[in-house]
Amino acid sequence: MEERNQQPTETLKDIKQLMERSSRFISLSGLSGIAAGVCALIGAWIADDILSEAGWRFPADPFRNITGDLVTMRLLFLGAAVFVAALLLSFFLTYQRSKKLNLPIWDHTSRRLLWNLFVPIAAGGLFVLGMLQYGEWRFVAPACLIFYGLGLINGSKYTWTDIRYLGYLEIVLGAINMCWIGYGLYFWAIGFGVLHIFYGAIMWYKYERNA
Amino acid sequence: MKNPITGLNKIFESRIRLGVMSILIVNEEINFNDLKQLLEVTDGNLATHLVNLEENGFIKVHKGFIGRKTNTTYSITKSGEKAFAEHITALENMIKGVK
């Protein structure tokens, strides 16, 4: 930054830009959303395979019991793999974007964003594991969607505000899912797959297309 | 301190000092390295401007430690917020005046 006389319009523009860059993590790439969505759809497809192999038909019978079921372990493992794959891919794409923008990937904005996203999501993860301990599978998809939505709304204060609306949509989807318990996997695939791809595409179009 | 004609604050004529204020107005507190990265300035340059802002009572300095490393953070004071807001208003008035 050099010292020189500026027009007031330019000065105000600089001030606004600094406020934005210093308080929000703006390297978050829309491509990250698309990649996470693709991971989720592949995961849902494999989960559908695992379930039909185990004799589950859609919509699932809400009164079916799963205690001691090997299928639960396989699905949990799959879920963890999808989560890690989506995380790594979106981290990589966001890292690329931060390099392009010449902004640090690890500063107070990214730390705040991650922490605020992480707390509701971790709470949701524990809640889901707690339910599964008692063979309660019916509310796994709604709980994933609702807690994830809460995480997004919480994190939206520290990055593009757009993700707040994605958060609202995830919560609404989770709430609707509770009326259609047997369709959890479909709702999960829409919430984590379709909505991520849709939102990622919008954010890419809005912020990265011309950059 | 204030220019009687434009209402602009002389202290904020420096882009670096104005930059520090812009960052502190939206962040509760921020450390030296994050400021340096955001403003793209050298240590010495930034330190001089920070001392100036502190002496004018616009910012507060908190010296802390993370392990053995010093971690100095900065935050804005009430009078800093006021001076910054007035400066922005003056800038806006100038634009309106031009139009």
Tab-separated table of C-alpha atoms in Angstrom:
chain	number	residue	atom	x	y	z
A	1	MET	CA	0.000	0.000	0.000
A	2	GLU	CA	1.532	3.299	-1.043
A	3	GLU	CA	0.806	6.802	0.104
A	4	ARG	CA	-0.865	9.015	-2.434
A	5	ASN	CA	-3.730	11.407	-2.797
A	6	GLN	CA	-6.952	9.808	-3.870
A	7	GLN	CA	-10.421	10.751	-4.877
A	8	PRO	CA	-12.922	10.240	-2.018
A	9	THR	CA	-14.835	7.646	-4.059
A	10	GLU	CA	-11.705	5.548	-4.426
A	11	THR	CA	-10.844	5.937	-0.754
A	12	LEU	CA	-14.308	4.752	0.271
A	13	LYS	CA	-14.019	1.805	-2.097
A	14	ASP	CA	-10.693	0.850	-0.514
A	15	ILE	CA	-12.171	1.116	2.972
A	16	LYS	CA	-15.105	-1.091	2.023
A	17	GLN	CA	-12.819	-3.665	0.451
A	18	LEU	CA	-10.568	-3.778	3.505
A	19	MET	CA	-13.548	-4.181	5.821
A	20	GLU	CA	-14.787	-7.080	3.746
A	21	ARG	CA	-11.434	-8.785	3.291
A	22	SER	CA	-10.566	-8.491	6.972
A	23	SER	CA	-13.836	-9.753	8.410
A	24	ARG	CA	-14.897	-12.462	5.985
A	25	PHE	CA	-13.188	-15.429	4.420
A	26	ILE	CA	-13.792	-14.666	0.750
A	27	SER	CA	-11.572	-17.335	-0.802
A	28	LEU	CA	-14.291	-19.950	-0.304
A	29	SER	CA	-14.730	-21.309	-3.805
A	30	GLY	CA	-18.056	-22.227	-5.381
A	31	LEU	CA	-16.248	-25.161	-6.967
A	32	SER	CA	-15.814	-26.532	-3.430
A	33	GLY	CA	-19.589	-26.722	-3.132
A	34	ILE	CA	-19.878	-28.511	-6.462
A	35	ALA	CA	-17.169	-31.026	-5.499
A	36	ALA	CA	-18.800	-31.695	-2.115
A	37	GLY	CA	-22.157	-32.182	-3.861
A	38	VAL	CA	-20.693	-34.687	-6.305
A	39	CYS	CA	-19.106	-36.640	-3.414
A	40	ALA	CA	-22.470	-36.708	-1.644
A	41	LEU	CA	-24.307	-37.986	-4.719
A	42	ILE	CA	-21.754	-40.752	-5.294
A	43	GLY	CA	-22.019	-41.631	-1.605
A	44	ALA	CA	-25.818	-41.729	-1.737
A	45	TRP	CA	-25.656	-43.962	-4.799
A	46	ILE	CA	-23.337	-46.439	-3.041
A	47	ALA	CA	-25.538	-46.273	0.085
A	48	ASP	CA	-28.558	-47.104	-2.048
A	49	ASP	CA	-26.658	-50.169	-3.304
A	50	ILE	CA	-25.725	-51.271	0.212
A	51	LEU	CA	-29.318	-50.844	1.384
A	52	SER	CA	-30.971	-52.704	-1.479
A	53	GLU	CA	-28.409	-55.491	-1.094
A	54	ALA	CA	-29.550	-55.799	2.524
A	55	GLY	CA	-33.161	-56.065	1.377
A	56	TRP	CA	-34.282	-52.490	2.060
A	57	ARG	CA	-36.808	-51.046	-0.350
A	58	PHE	CA	-37.772	-47.408	-0.709
A	59	PRO	CA	-39.589	-46.015	1.074
A	60	ALA	CA	-38.015	-47.797	4.025
A	61	ASP	CA	-40.349	-49.373	6.555
A	62	PRO	CA	-40.251	-46.932	9.487
A	63	PHE	CA	-40.701	-49.757	11.990
A	64	ARG	CA	-37.828	-51.873	10.816
A	65	ASN	CA	-35.195	-52.493	13.463
A	66	ILE	CA	-31.486	-52.240	12.783
A	67	THR	CA	-29.876	-53.173	16.097
A	68	GLY	CA	-26.613	-55.052	15.573
A	69	ASP	CA	-26.906	-54.596	11.849
A	70	LEU	CA	-23.678	-54.827	9.828
A	71	VAL	CA	-25.288	-52.493	7.301
A	72	THR	CA	-25.101	-49.679	9.874
A	73	MET	CA	-21.336	-50.104	10.159
A	74	ARG	CA	-20.888	-50.101	6.392
A	75	LEU	CA	-23.025	-46.979	6.043
A	76	LEU	CA	-21.153	-45.227	8.851
A	77	PHE	CA	-17.846	-46.021	7.181
A	78	LEU	CA	-19.202	-44.796	3.860
A	79	GLY	CA	-20.485	-41.614	5.501
A	80	ALA	CA	-17.083	-40.917	7.051
A	81	ALA	CA	-15.351	-41.544	3.705
A	82	VAL	CA	-17.727	-39.161	1.905
A	83	PHE	CA	-17.168	-36.512	4.579
A	84	VAL	CA	-13.370	-36.770	4.341
A	85	ALA	CA	-13.380	-36.812	0.521
A	86	ALA	CA	-15.673	-33.772	0.348
A	87	LEU	CA	-13.572	-31.938	2.942
A	88	LEU	CA	-10.260	-32.633	1.172
A	89	LEU	CA	-11.596	-31.706	-2.261
A	90	SER	CA	-13.240	-28.494	-1.112
A	91	PHE	CA	-10.153	-27.566	0.880
A	92	PHE	CA	-7.985	-28.073	-2.208
A	93	LEU	CA	-10.270	-25.969	-4.444
A	94	THR	CA	-10.534	-23.197	-1.866
A	95	TYR	CA	-6.766	-23.271	-1.393
A	96	GLN	CA	-6.349	-22.774	-5.152
A	97	ARG	CA	-8.713	-19.836	-5.028
A	98	SER	CA	-6.906	-18.196	-2.106
A	99	LYS	CA	-3.635	-18.468	-4.027
A	100	LYS	CA	-5.253	-16.822	-7.029
A	101	LEU	CA	-6.621	-14.010	-4.859
A	102	ASN	CA	-3.289	-13.751	-3.076
A	103	LEU	CA	-4.993	-14.071	0.314
A	104	PRO	CA	-3.816	-16.209	3.225
A	105	ILE	CA	-5.634	-19.532	3.647
A	106	TRP	CA	-5.009	-19.640	7.397
A	107	ASP	CA	-5.794	-16.329	9.064
A	108	HIS	CA	-8.311	-15.098	11.609
A	109	THR	CA	-11.136	-15.153	9.024
A	110	SER	CA	-10.673	-18.803	8.050
A	111	ARG	CA	-10.168	-19.814	11.693
A	112	ARG	CA	-13.379	-18.096	12.729
A	113	LEU	CA	-15.307	-19.553	9.795
A	114	LEU	CA	-14.136	-23.109	10.487
A	115	TRP	CA	-14.841	-22.902	14.205
A	116	ASN	CA	-18.329	-21.487	13.709
A	117	LEU	CA	-19.158	-24.119	11.094
A	118	PHE	CA	-17.606	-26.899	13.134
A	119	VAL	CA	-19.436	-26.490	16.449
A	120	PRO	CA	-23.026	-27.183	15.263
A	121	ILE	CA	-21.817	-29.867	12.834
A	122	ALA	CA	-19.848	-31.681	15.551
A	123	ALA	CA	-22.867	-31.467	17.872
A	124	GLY	CA	-24.969	-32.980	15.075
A	125	GLY	CA	-22.424	-35.742	14.507
A	126	LEU	CA	-22.478	-36.708	18.193
A	127	PHE	CA	-26.266	-36.587	18.232
A	128	VAL	CA	-26.491	-38.922	15.220
A	129	LEU	CA	-23.985	-41.363	16.735
A	130	GLY	CA	-25.986	-41.308	19.961
A	131	MET	CA	-29.166	-42.191	18.086
A	132	LEU	CA	-27.472	-45.005	16.180
A	133	GLN	CA	-26.269	-46.483	19.459
A	134	TYR	CA	-29.930	-47.252	20.163
A	135	GLY	CA	-30.678	-48.443	16.639
A	136	GLU	CA	-32.494	-45.193	15.888
A	137	TRP	CA	-31.927	-44.636	12.154
A	138	ARG	CA	-35.152	-42.789	11.324
A	139	PHE	CA	-33.912	-39.315	12.206
A	140	VAL	CA	-30.346	-39.629	10.962
A	141	ALA	CA	-30.973	-37.859	7.644
A	142	PRO	CA	-33.166	-35.085	9.135
A	143	ALA	CA	-30.628	-34.526	11.945
A	144	CYS	CA	-27.721	-34.347	9.447
A	145	LEU	CA	-29.612	-31.787	7.369
A	146	ILE	CA	-30.779	-29.647	10.283
A	147	PHE	CA	-27.469	-29.510	12.149
A	148	TYR	CA	-25.581	-28.854	8.927
A	149	GLY	CA	-28.007	-26.049	8.128
A	150	LEU	CA	-27.390	-24.545	11.577
A	151	GLY	CA	-23.634	-24.739	10.972
A	152	LEU	CA	-23.990	-22.921	7.661
A	153	ILE	CA	-26.121	-20.165	9.155
A	154	ASN	CA	-23.629	-19.770	11.994
A	155	GLY	CA	-20.654	-19.703	9.614
A	156	SER	CA	-22.275	-17.339	7.120
A	157	LYS	CA	-21.291	-14.376	9.311
A	158	TYR	CA	-17.678	-15.070	8.419
A	159	THR	CA	-17.828	-15.723	4.679
A	160	TRP	CA	-20.195	-15.032	1.753
A	161	THR	CA	-23.646	-14.408	3.222
A	162	ASP	CA	-25.094	-16.605	0.460
A	163	ILE	CA	-24.432	-19.739	2.449
A	164	ARG	CA	-26.967	-18.577	5.038
A	165	TYR	CA	-29.760	-19.258	2.534
A	166	LEU	CA	-28.309	-22.671	1.796
A	167	GLY	CA	-28.496	-23.233	5.566
A	168	TYR	CA	-32.186	-22.259	5.666
A	169	LEU	CA	-32.904	-24.642	2.787
A	170	GLU	CA	-31.118	-27.533	4.531
A	171	ILE	CA	-33.169	-26.963	7.694
A	172	VAL	CA	-36.449	-26.816	5.763
A	173	LEU	CA	-35.501	-29.993	3.919
A	174	GLY	CA	-34.673	-31.728	7.210
A	175	ALA	CA	-37.985	-30.655	8.687
A	176	ILE	CA	-39.952	-31.929	5.679
A	177	ASN	CA	-37.995	-35.188	5.814
A	178	MET	CA	-39.440	-35.852	9.274
A	179	CYS	CA	-42.879	-36.222	7.675
A	180	TRP	CA	-41.480	-38.696	5.121
A	181	ILE	CA	-39.243	-40.870	7.260
A	182	GLY	CA	-38.750	-43.704	4.766
A	183	TYR	CA	-37.210	-41.348	2.217
A	184	GLY	CA	-34.245	-40.190	4.313
A	185	LEU	CA	-31.613	-41.139	1.751
A	186	TYR	CA	-33.384	-39.163	-0.972
A	187	PHE	CA	-33.630	-36.080	1.217
A	188	TRP	CA	-30.002	-36.509	2.212
A	189	ALA	CA	-28.982	-36.742	-1.462
A	190	ILE	CA	-30.978	-33.609	-2.316
A	191	GLY	CA	-29.633	-31.627	0.655
A	192	PHE	CA	-25.984	-32.585	0.458
A	193	GLY	CA	-25.769	-33.399	-3.246
A	194	VAL	CA	-28.147	-31.356	-5.365
A	195	LEU	CA	-28.252	-28.229	-3.189
A	196	HIS	CA	-24.444	-28.129	-2.859
A	197	ILE	CA	-23.985	-28.357	-6.619
A	198	PHE	CA	-26.700	-25.792	-7.229
A	199	TYR	CA	-25.315	-23.367	-4.651
A	200	GLY	CA	-21.721	-23.921	-5.672
A	201	ALA	CA	-22.651	-23.119	-9.264
A	202	ILE	CA	-24.433	-19.910	-8.220
A	203	MET	CA	-21.492	-18.775	-6.090
A	204	TRP	CA	-19.018	-19.581	-8.815
A	205	TYR	CA	-21.124	-17.628	-11.308
A	206	LYS	CA	-21.469	-14.680	-8.940
A	207	TYR	CA	-17.930	-14.331	-7.612
A	208	GLU	CA	-15.466	-16.280	-9.736
A	209	ARG	CA	-16.634	-16.311	-13.326
A	210	ASN	CA	-14.950	-13.027	-14.220
A	211	ALA	CA	-12.147	-13.091	-11.687
B	1	MET	CA	-6.757	17.651	13.835
B	2	LYS	CA	-9.695	18.218	11.546
B	3	ASN	CA	-9.559	20.195	8.373
B	4	PRO	CA	-12.154	22.957	8.917
B	5	ILE	CA	-13.197	23.051	5.270
B	6	THR	CA	-13.597	19.383	4.403
B	7	GLY	CA	-14.005	17.895	7.886
B	8	LEU	CA	-11.430	15.236	7.000
B	9	ASN	CA	-9.194	14.010	9.785
B	10	LYS	CA	-5.513	14.761	9.138
B	11	ILE	CA	-4.446	11.559	10.867
B	12	PHE	CA	-6.374	9.501	8.335
B	13	GLU	CA	-4.659	11.121	5.393
B	14	SER	CA	-2.258	8.208	5.532
B	15	ARG	CA	-3.743	5.259	3.695
B	16	ILE	CA	-2.122	2.840	6.087
B	17	ARG	CA	-3.611	4.502	9.172
B	18	LEU	CA	-6.990	4.680	7.450
B	19	GLY	CA	-6.576	1.020	6.484
B	20	VAL	CA	-5.865	0.008	10.084
B	21	MET	CA	-8.989	1.828	11.214
B	22	SER	CA	-11.121	0.215	8.472
B	23	ILE	CA	-10.003	-3.221	9.627
B	24	LEU	CA	-10.444	-2.521	13.341
B	25	ILE	CA	-13.949	-1.130	12.929
B	26	VAL	CA	-15.197	-4.572	11.784
B	27	ASN	CA	-12.923	-6.773	13.916
B	28	GLU	CA	-13.088	-6.899	17.693
B	29	GLU	CA	-9.358	-7.384	17.797
B	30	ILE	CA	-6.663	-8.342	15.357
B	31	ASN	CA	-2.997	-9.197	15.703
B	32	PHE	CA	0.029	-7.536	14.152
B	33	ASN	CA	0.691	-10.224	11.542
B	34	ASP	CA	-2.875	-10.292	10.237
B	35	LEU	CA	-2.764	-6.489	9.915
B	36	LYS	CA	0.533	-6.699	8.092
B	37	GLN	CA	-0.807	-9.288	5.639
B	38	LEU	CA	-4.009	-7.387	4.980
B	39	LEU	CA	-2.304	-4.057	4.394
B	40	GLU	CA	0.777	-5.435	2.618
B	41	VAL	CA	3.257	-3.259	4.508
B	42	THR	CA	6.585	-3.824	6.238
B	43	ASP	CA	6.905	-4.369	10.002
B	44	GLY	CA	8.597	-1.038	10.673
B	45	ASN	CA	6.191	0.958	8.584
B	46	LEU	CA	3.134	-0.584	10.201
B	47	ALA	CA	4.588	-0.226	13.716
B	48	THR	CA	5.166	3.506	13.243
B	49	HIS	CA	1.596	4.068	12.122
B	50	LEU	CA	0.227	1.960	14.965
B	51	VAL	CA	2.167	4.015	17.528
B	52	ASN	CA	0.755	7.157	15.984
B	53	LEU	CA	-2.822	5.853	16.217
B	54	GLU	CA	-2.259	4.708	19.784
B	55	GLU	CA	-0.852	8.102	20.825
B	56	ASN	CA	-3.941	9.735	19.410
B	57	GLY	CA	-6.100	7.442	21.503
B	58	PHE	CA	-7.765	5.801	18.502
B	59	ILE	CA	-6.571	2.267	19.160
B	60	LYS	CA	-5.759	0.107	22.172
B	61	VAL	CA	-2.801	-2.263	22.298
B	62	HIS	CA	-2.943	-5.581	24.155
B	63	LYS	CA	0.291	-7.428	24.683
B	64	GLY	CA	-0.135	-11.124	25.134
B	65	PHE	CA	1.680	-14.404	24.637
B	66	ILE	CA	1.013	-17.567	22.682
B	67	GLY	CA	3.463	-19.950	24.300
B	68	ARG	CA	6.697	-17.994	24.295
B	69	LYS	CA	5.910	-15.870	21.278
B	70	THR	CA	4.546	-12.406	21.814
B	71	ASN	CA	1.124	-11.862	20.368
B	72	THR	CA	0.194	-8.208	20.198
B	73	THR	CA	-3.400	-7.469	19.326
B	74	TYR	CA	-5.101	-4.188	18.565
B	75	SER	CA	-8.623	-2.930	19.011
B	76	ILE	CA	-10.432	0.307	18.324
B	77	THR	CA	-11.367	2.795	21.071
B	78	LYS	CA	-14.614	4.713	21.398
B	79	SER	CA	-12.956	7.938	20.267
B	80	GLY	CA	-11.375	6.019	17.390
B	81	GLU	CA	-14.797	4.817	16.258
B	82	LYS	CA	-16.123	8.361	16.471
B	83	ALA	CA	-13.224	9.893	14.531
B	84	PHE	CA	-13.464	7.208	11.868
B	85	ALA	CA	-17.219	7.686	11.436
B	86	GLU	CA	-16.759	11.437	11.111
B	87	HIS	CA	-14.053	10.947	8.525
B	88	ILE	CA	-16.315	8.665	6.463
B	89	THR	CA	-19.156	11.178	6.690
B	90	ALA	CA	-16.796	13.906	5.465
B	91	LEU	CA	-15.727	11.730	2.537
B	92	GLU	CA	-19.361	11.054	1.660
B	93	ASN	CA	-20.187	14.747	1.865
B	94	MET	CA	-17.331	15.512	-0.507
B	95	ILE	CA	-18.755	13.071	-3.039
B	96	LYS	CA	-22.227	14.576	-2.684
B	97	GLY	CA	-20.714	18.053	-3.067
B	98	VAL	CA	-18.980	17.070	-6.284
B	99	LYS	CA	-22.191	15.719	-7.687
